Amino acid sequence: MNLDHIYKIISLLAAAFLVNSCVEPYDFETETFEDALVVEAILTDEVKFQEVKLTRTYRLEEDFPKPESHANVVVTDDAGNEFPFYETTPGNYVSNTAFGVQPQHKYQLLINTMSGDAYSSEPAELLPGNEIDDLYAQRMILQGDDGVALLVDSENSEAASKYALYEYEETYKIVSPYVVRSTIEFEGENWRVVPNTRNETICYNTVPSKEILLSNTTSLRENNLDSYLVRFIQKDDPVLGQRYSILVKRYSLTREAHSYYSTLKKISGSQSLLSQNQPGFVNGNMYSLNDEDEKVLGFFTLSNISTKRIYFNYYDFFEFDEPRPQFPESCIPFRPGENFDTPIGMIQGGTVRYLSMAGPPVEGEIGEGPIRVIATECVDCTVYGTNEVPEFWEE
């Protein structure tokens, strides 16, 4: 799960400094920073290679968290089994073997860092969850915006957890507004027009969710979830322009895990880091074995997982006289410069692509140069995604 932006906020809150009702400019760079281990670990009952992510808190002026590399990561259970993890990329650890956590067993996460520090989670148990009964799209007006809502229904059993965490992964098709049949090929200082053989007309992009989506049915008469909003996409968002797919994952949570993620959600949605109700350090279920006063961020979670995917096209919800939104919004061919030097230089620089030789001036056309060009993003969909079709994709 991508919680880096949330943990950046926690990095500031870990210092738990106080502010007065009159907020004055404050230098965050040194005094309010506290270095701490950040643990992201949701293990599921799905038999797969489980993942654990380890990073460090980082300063406000920094863009990315520092990975915690070369750590020894092991998950144990109360039956004496050990599941070691190995580092695939800096800070990302994957189990040596595929496994799924089992009900009625307790699991524990153990971490030993290269610097000699040792950490552990509290013992965790798997709570039963429920299947996503239905995932569907519906056009609606939400807070004055026209668009498509992605909704979930789930009929829960009384024995199942009443708390859940949702995440999604959306994939959308991109079609270039212009198709170029020819292109410019360079040989030293010389150039010539040749057929375009690039696969750049149809692409796909996959984007994971970044927000924390939680459900809680404890206040409901029945433990059912109806029309839970996972994602709302405005009508003019180009991700809707062609074909769209969304994969939704539902993780069962304990009450304690739900409380932890609720706090993170509240912090991430705060209008100001210097608010009057500073929550301070966010307690999880990870702790240091070397220093009881050391702060550790994160929560070791065991979850029952349910997944569902759907597909739809733009005109499944919109009329044919409603123009598709597209990447990019506007594409206008033009004829730069007065000779070949200007357009050829721009083509070499990659900002534009060759469309055709221009010929005589045309009324209303921009420029009077000898070559007609267009912005690269108007013909090359790989600017926005990949031209490789995802394995799961269905037309």
C-alpha positions as MATLAB code, in Angstrom:
seq = 'MNLDHIYKIISLLAAAFLVNSCVEPYDFETETFEDALVVEAILTDEVKFQEVKLTRTYRLEEDFPKPESHANVVVTDDAGNEFPFYETTPGNYVSNTAFGVQPQHKYQLLINTMSGDAYSSEPAELLPGNEIDDLYAQRMILQGDDGVALLVDSENSEAASKYALYEYEETYKIVSPYVVRSTIEFEGENWRVVPNTRNETICYNTVPSKEILLSNTTSLRENNLDSYLVRFIQKDDPVLGQRYSILVKRYSLTREAHSYYSTLKKISGSQSLLSQNQPGFVNGNMYSLNDEDEKVLGFFTLSNISTKRIYFNYYDFFEFDEPRPQFPESCIPFRPGENFDTPIGMIQGGTVRYLSMAGPPVEGEIGEGPIRVIATECVDCTVYGTNEVPEFWEE';
ca = [
       0.000    0.000    0.000;
       1.292    3.431   -0.889;
       1.297    5.375    2.389;
       4.518    7.343    1.872;
       2.790   10.717    1.835;
       1.021    9.903    5.102;
       4.197    8.763    6.825;
       5.852   12.022    5.786;
       3.254   13.836    7.870;
       3.827   11.430   10.766;
       7.526   12.247   10.585;
       6.642   15.749   11.704;
       4.095   14.641   14.268;
       6.545   12.256   15.924;
       8.197   15.252   17.562;
       4.813   16.188   19.093;
       5.666   19.850   19.427;
       3.137   22.360   20.826;
       1.760   25.432   19.109;
      -0.096   28.490   20.374;
      -3.397   29.749   19.040;
      -1.458   32.304   16.992;
       0.580   30.311   14.490;
       3.930   31.821   13.532;
       6.434   30.661   10.867;
       8.437   27.681   12.095;
      11.645   26.067   10.846;
      10.992   22.323   10.592;
      14.351   21.309    9.201;
      16.173   20.215   12.353;
      14.522   20.654   15.741;
      11.233   18.874   14.979;
      12.621   15.872   13.108;
      12.781   12.482   14.799;
      14.273    9.506   12.986;
      12.139    6.377   13.329;
      11.565    3.053   11.611;
       8.402    2.830    9.515;
       6.865   -0.613    8.949;
       4.235   -1.436    6.322;
       3.069   -5.047    6.598;
      -0.316   -6.439    5.638;
      -0.145  -10.224    5.373;
      -3.181  -11.972    3.898;
      -4.727  -15.428    3.791;
      -4.045  -15.557    0.050;
      -1.237  -17.999   -0.728;
       1.353  -15.725   -2.292;
       4.770  -14.188   -1.700;
       3.966  -11.841    1.179;
       5.590   -8.392    1.385;
       6.976   -6.129    4.103;
       8.217   -2.585    3.473;
      10.711   -0.857    5.771;
      11.636    2.815    5.550;
      12.692    5.646    7.830;
      10.838    8.849    8.589;
      12.099   11.781    6.557;
      12.255   15.555    6.740;
       9.698   17.927    5.277;
      12.200   19.284    2.756;
      12.967   15.753    1.476;
      10.917   14.134   -1.285;
      11.216   10.425   -0.524;
      11.653    8.174    2.509;
      14.985    6.466    3.043;
      14.676    2.672    2.713;
      15.797    0.483    5.599;
      18.066   -1.925    3.724;
      19.950   -5.104    4.662;
      17.573   -5.967    7.495;
      16.784   -9.487    8.652;
      12.999   -9.910    8.411;
      11.168  -13.001    9.689;
       7.529  -13.827   10.419;
       6.877  -16.556   12.983;
       3.698  -18.313   14.111;
       2.622  -20.043   17.312;
       3.134  -23.467   15.698;
       6.875  -22.883   15.488;
       6.986  -22.059   11.788;
       9.332  -19.383   10.480;
       8.889  -17.473    7.223;
      12.061  -15.569    6.314;
      11.981  -12.623    3.910;
      14.637  -11.357    1.515;
      15.203   -7.874    0.131;
      14.196   -7.483   -3.534;
      14.706   -3.727   -3.853;
      15.914   -1.276   -1.177;
      13.478   -1.434    1.746;
      11.141   -3.971    0.090;
      11.163   -7.504    1.512;
       9.402  -10.558    0.057;
       8.905  -13.972    1.680;
      11.197  -16.758    0.482;
       8.192  -19.024   -0.023;
       4.562  -18.399   -0.852;
       2.210  -18.755    2.112;
      -1.074  -17.487    3.468;
      -1.792  -16.707    7.117;
      -4.168  -19.152    8.791;
      -7.063  -18.532   11.197;
      -6.728  -19.519   14.842;
      -2.988  -18.928   14.759;
      -0.931  -16.032   16.066;
       1.824  -14.452   13.999;
       4.633  -12.097   14.879;
       6.942   -9.915   12.775;
      10.608   -9.775   13.836;
      13.086   -7.278   12.368;
      16.830   -6.960   12.940;
      18.468   -3.998   11.208;
      22.015   -3.794    9.899;
      22.829   -1.377   12.732;
      21.958   -4.051   15.320;
      18.545   -2.738   16.379;
      15.808   -5.316   16.961;
      12.052   -4.818   16.607;
       8.965   -6.923   17.066;
       5.240   -6.701   16.565;
       2.619   -7.662   19.059;
       1.190  -11.123   18.273;
      -1.529  -10.752   15.631;
      -4.470  -12.960   14.677;
      -6.486  -13.260   11.479;
     -10.115  -12.204   11.686;
     -12.518  -13.737    9.160;
     -13.716  -11.357    6.492;
     -16.321  -11.291    3.760;
     -16.353  -11.391    0.000;
     -17.008   -8.352   -2.133;
     -20.425   -9.405   -3.412;
     -20.663   -6.746   -6.072;
     -18.422   -4.081   -7.562;
     -20.183   -1.803  -10.027;
     -20.018    1.550  -11.765;
     -22.813    4.105  -11.754;
     -23.101    7.545  -13.284;
     -24.140   10.121  -10.709;
     -23.868   13.720   -9.582;
     -21.668   13.895   -6.490;
     -21.265   17.229   -4.725;
     -22.245   18.985   -7.939;
     -19.830   17.030  -10.157;
     -21.008   14.731  -12.951;
     -19.056   11.496  -13.195;
     -18.833    7.771  -12.541;
     -18.871    6.280   -9.049;
     -17.278    2.903   -8.292;
     -19.339    1.218   -5.592;
     -19.079   -1.934   -3.483;
     -21.745   -4.117   -1.887;
     -20.831   -6.688    0.730;
     -23.202   -8.934    2.674;
     -21.366   -9.698    5.871;
     -21.801  -12.596    8.254;
     -22.081  -11.876   11.950;
     -18.884  -13.859   12.598;
     -16.867  -11.671   10.251;
     -14.948   -8.559   11.158;
     -16.975   -5.352   11.032;
     -13.909   -3.371    9.996;
     -12.265   -3.301    6.582;
      -9.609   -1.487    4.599;
      -9.998   -0.994    0.850;
      -7.467   -0.254   -1.834;
      -7.770   -0.233   -5.589;
      -5.666   -0.369   -8.714;
      -7.086    1.347  -11.775;
      -6.027    0.677  -15.357;
      -7.151    2.752  -18.288;
      -6.689    2.627  -22.034;
      -5.119    5.579  -23.843;
      -5.598    6.242  -27.563;
      -3.475    8.937  -29.204;
      -5.670   11.639  -30.819;
      -3.377   11.728  -33.878;
      -1.782    8.849  -35.764;
       1.386    9.658  -37.693;
       2.150    7.505  -40.713;
       5.646    8.922  -41.257;
       8.491   10.117  -39.088;
      11.883   11.799  -39.372;
      14.971    9.580  -39.268;
      18.340   11.215  -38.543;
      21.735   10.101  -39.813;
      24.326   12.499  -38.473;
      23.363   15.961  -39.699;
      21.149   14.509  -42.421;
      17.521   13.539  -42.110;
      14.832   11.881  -44.190;
      11.145   11.022  -43.995;
      10.492    7.299  -43.401;
       7.428    5.187  -42.480;
       6.598    5.297  -38.771;
       6.866    1.796  -37.246;
       6.491    2.795  -33.595;
       3.754    1.221  -31.508;
       2.462    4.451  -29.974;
      -1.231    4.684  -30.763;
      -2.715    2.501  -28.006;
      -1.328    2.403  -24.468;
      -2.357    1.489  -20.930;
      -1.566    2.972  -17.545;
      -2.016    1.371  -14.130;
      -2.189    3.522  -11.000;
      -2.567    2.321   -7.373;
      -4.768    4.116   -4.866;
      -3.081    6.503   -2.440;
      -5.868    7.302   -0.003;
      -6.952    5.291    3.023;
     -10.430    3.809    2.485;
     -12.079    2.315    5.575;
     -15.464    0.842    6.404;
     -17.041    0.232    9.799;
     -20.403   -1.527   10.138;
     -20.555   -1.612   13.948;
     -23.311    1.020   14.005;
     -25.467   -0.765   11.419;
     -28.383   -3.005   12.357;
     -27.048   -5.655    9.981;
     -23.397   -6.248    9.219;
     -23.900   -5.375    5.543;
     -22.247   -2.748    3.400;
     -24.246   -1.253    0.534;
     -23.067    1.207   -2.135;
     -19.748    1.930   -0.445;
     -17.947    4.556   -2.534;
     -14.448    3.409   -3.476;
     -13.685    5.924   -6.230;
     -15.422    8.815   -7.991;
     -14.151    9.952  -11.390;
     -15.355   13.229  -12.843;
     -16.763   13.157  -16.354;
     -13.941   15.260  -17.818;
     -11.167   13.055  -16.388;
      -9.317   11.503  -19.363;
      -8.944    8.150  -17.565;
     -12.596    7.579  -18.552;
     -12.048    8.481  -22.202;
     -11.684    4.960  -23.614;
     -11.898    1.722  -21.627;
     -11.416    1.604  -17.870;
     -10.855   -1.175  -15.336;
     -10.584   -1.171  -11.571;
      -9.409   -3.929   -9.230;
     -10.682   -3.482   -5.666;
      -9.184   -5.289   -2.688;
     -10.926   -5.598    0.664;
      -8.869   -6.391    3.766;
     -10.482   -7.443    7.045;
      -9.164   -5.518   10.037;
      -9.169   -5.855   13.790;
     -10.629   -2.992   15.784;
      -7.108   -1.920   16.771;
      -5.866   -1.907   13.166;
      -8.926    0.057   12.068;
      -8.291    2.621   14.800;
      -4.670    2.975   13.662;
      -5.582    3.521   10.001;
      -8.393    5.883   11.004;
      -5.871    8.054   12.795;
      -3.603    8.059    9.750;
      -6.551    9.010    7.556;
      -7.456   11.873    9.871;
      -3.895   13.175    9.821;
      -3.542   12.911    6.052;
      -6.740   14.915    5.566;
      -5.755   17.692    7.969;
      -5.832   21.206    6.527;
      -2.794   22.233    8.538;
       0.046   20.433   10.269;
      -0.090   23.168   12.901;
      -3.680   22.468   13.910;
      -4.948   22.938   17.438;
      -5.605   19.214   17.970;
      -2.154   17.824   17.209;
      -2.482   14.046   17.588;
       1.240   13.603   18.225;
       2.755   10.157   17.806;
       0.520    7.494   16.269;
       0.814    4.243   18.193;
       0.840    1.010   16.228;
       1.695   -2.523   17.324;
       5.439   -2.400   16.578;
       8.040   -1.799   19.286;
      11.785   -1.815   19.848;
      13.387   -4.734   21.681;
      16.446   -2.613   22.546;
      14.896    0.610   23.813;
      11.377    0.754   25.210;
      11.308    4.522   24.656;
      12.125    4.303   20.948;
       9.232    5.183   18.670;
       8.327    2.825   15.837;
       5.683    3.639   13.234;
       3.494    1.092   11.514;
       1.110   -1.767   12.091;
       1.572   -5.498   11.491;
      -1.786   -6.624   10.122;
      -3.252  -10.019    9.208;
      -6.170   -9.812    6.799;
      -8.659  -11.915    4.958;
      -8.640  -10.542    1.413;
     -11.371  -10.378   -1.203;
     -10.858   -8.940   -4.683;
     -13.041   -8.059   -7.647;
     -12.416   -6.400  -11.018;
     -14.763   -4.728  -13.505;
     -14.411   -3.077  -16.921;
     -16.459   -0.457  -18.730;
     -16.261    1.906  -21.704;
     -16.911    5.633  -21.829;
     -20.103    5.279  -23.863;
     -21.506    2.730  -21.425;
     -22.440    5.763  -19.312;
     -22.282    8.791  -21.584;
     -24.166    9.745  -24.731;
     -22.467    9.776  -28.123;
     -22.858   13.576  -28.334;
     -20.829   13.936  -25.120;
     -17.219   14.208  -26.357;
     -14.652   11.907  -24.835;
     -12.051   13.466  -22.523;
      -8.582   12.679  -23.809;
      -4.838   12.875  -23.197;
      -3.898   15.679  -23.826;
      -6.838   18.067  -23.780;
      -5.919   19.957  -26.947;
      -3.825   19.097  -30.019;
      -3.216   21.688  -32.734;
      -0.850   21.053  -35.672;
       1.349   24.012  -36.581;
       4.191   25.051  -38.903;
       7.067   26.531  -36.848;
       9.780   28.806  -38.274;
      10.405   29.930  -41.812;
      12.804   27.187  -42.926;
      13.698   23.597  -42.034;
      16.061   24.481  -39.169;
      13.390   25.328  -36.596;
      11.046   22.295  -36.978;
      13.954   19.853  -37.405;
      15.558   21.193  -34.209;
      12.264   20.816  -32.347;
      11.806   17.250  -33.643;
      15.342   16.353  -32.567;
      14.622   17.846  -29.142;
      11.598   15.567  -28.757;
       9.037   18.289  -28.042;
       7.163   17.771  -31.329;
       6.673   15.066  -33.923;
       6.604   15.238  -37.694;
       3.141   15.196  -39.312;
       3.770   16.070  -42.952;
       5.498   18.393  -45.342;
       3.487   21.611  -45.277;
       3.091   22.746  -48.864;
       1.454   26.117  -49.621;
       0.129   28.205  -46.699;
      -3.363   27.263  -45.480;
      -5.764   29.843  -44.087;
      -6.115   29.560  -40.333;
      -3.063   27.345  -39.909;
      -0.509   28.532  -37.359;
       2.905   29.394  -38.816;
       4.307   29.350  -42.325;
       7.209   26.888  -42.025;
       7.838   24.025  -44.473;
       7.018   21.183  -42.048;
       3.759   20.536  -40.218;
       4.361   19.240  -36.652;
       2.358   18.472  -33.511;
       3.156   18.122  -29.799;
       4.704   14.706  -29.036;
       2.065   13.791  -26.459;
      -0.611   14.095  -29.154;
       0.793   11.177  -31.152;
       2.857    9.151  -28.664;
       0.731    7.526  -25.981;
       3.827    6.175  -24.202;
       4.118    9.668  -22.690;
       1.197    8.627  -20.481;
       1.593    4.863  -20.195;
       3.006    1.702  -21.712;
       2.184    0.137  -25.078;
       2.341   -3.341  -23.523;
      -1.131   -4.809  -22.975;
      -1.594   -5.881  -19.300;
      -1.949   -9.640  -18.865;
      -5.374   -9.270  -17.231;
      -6.791   -6.846  -19.801;
     -10.070   -7.702  -21.524;
     -11.649   -5.847  -24.428;
];
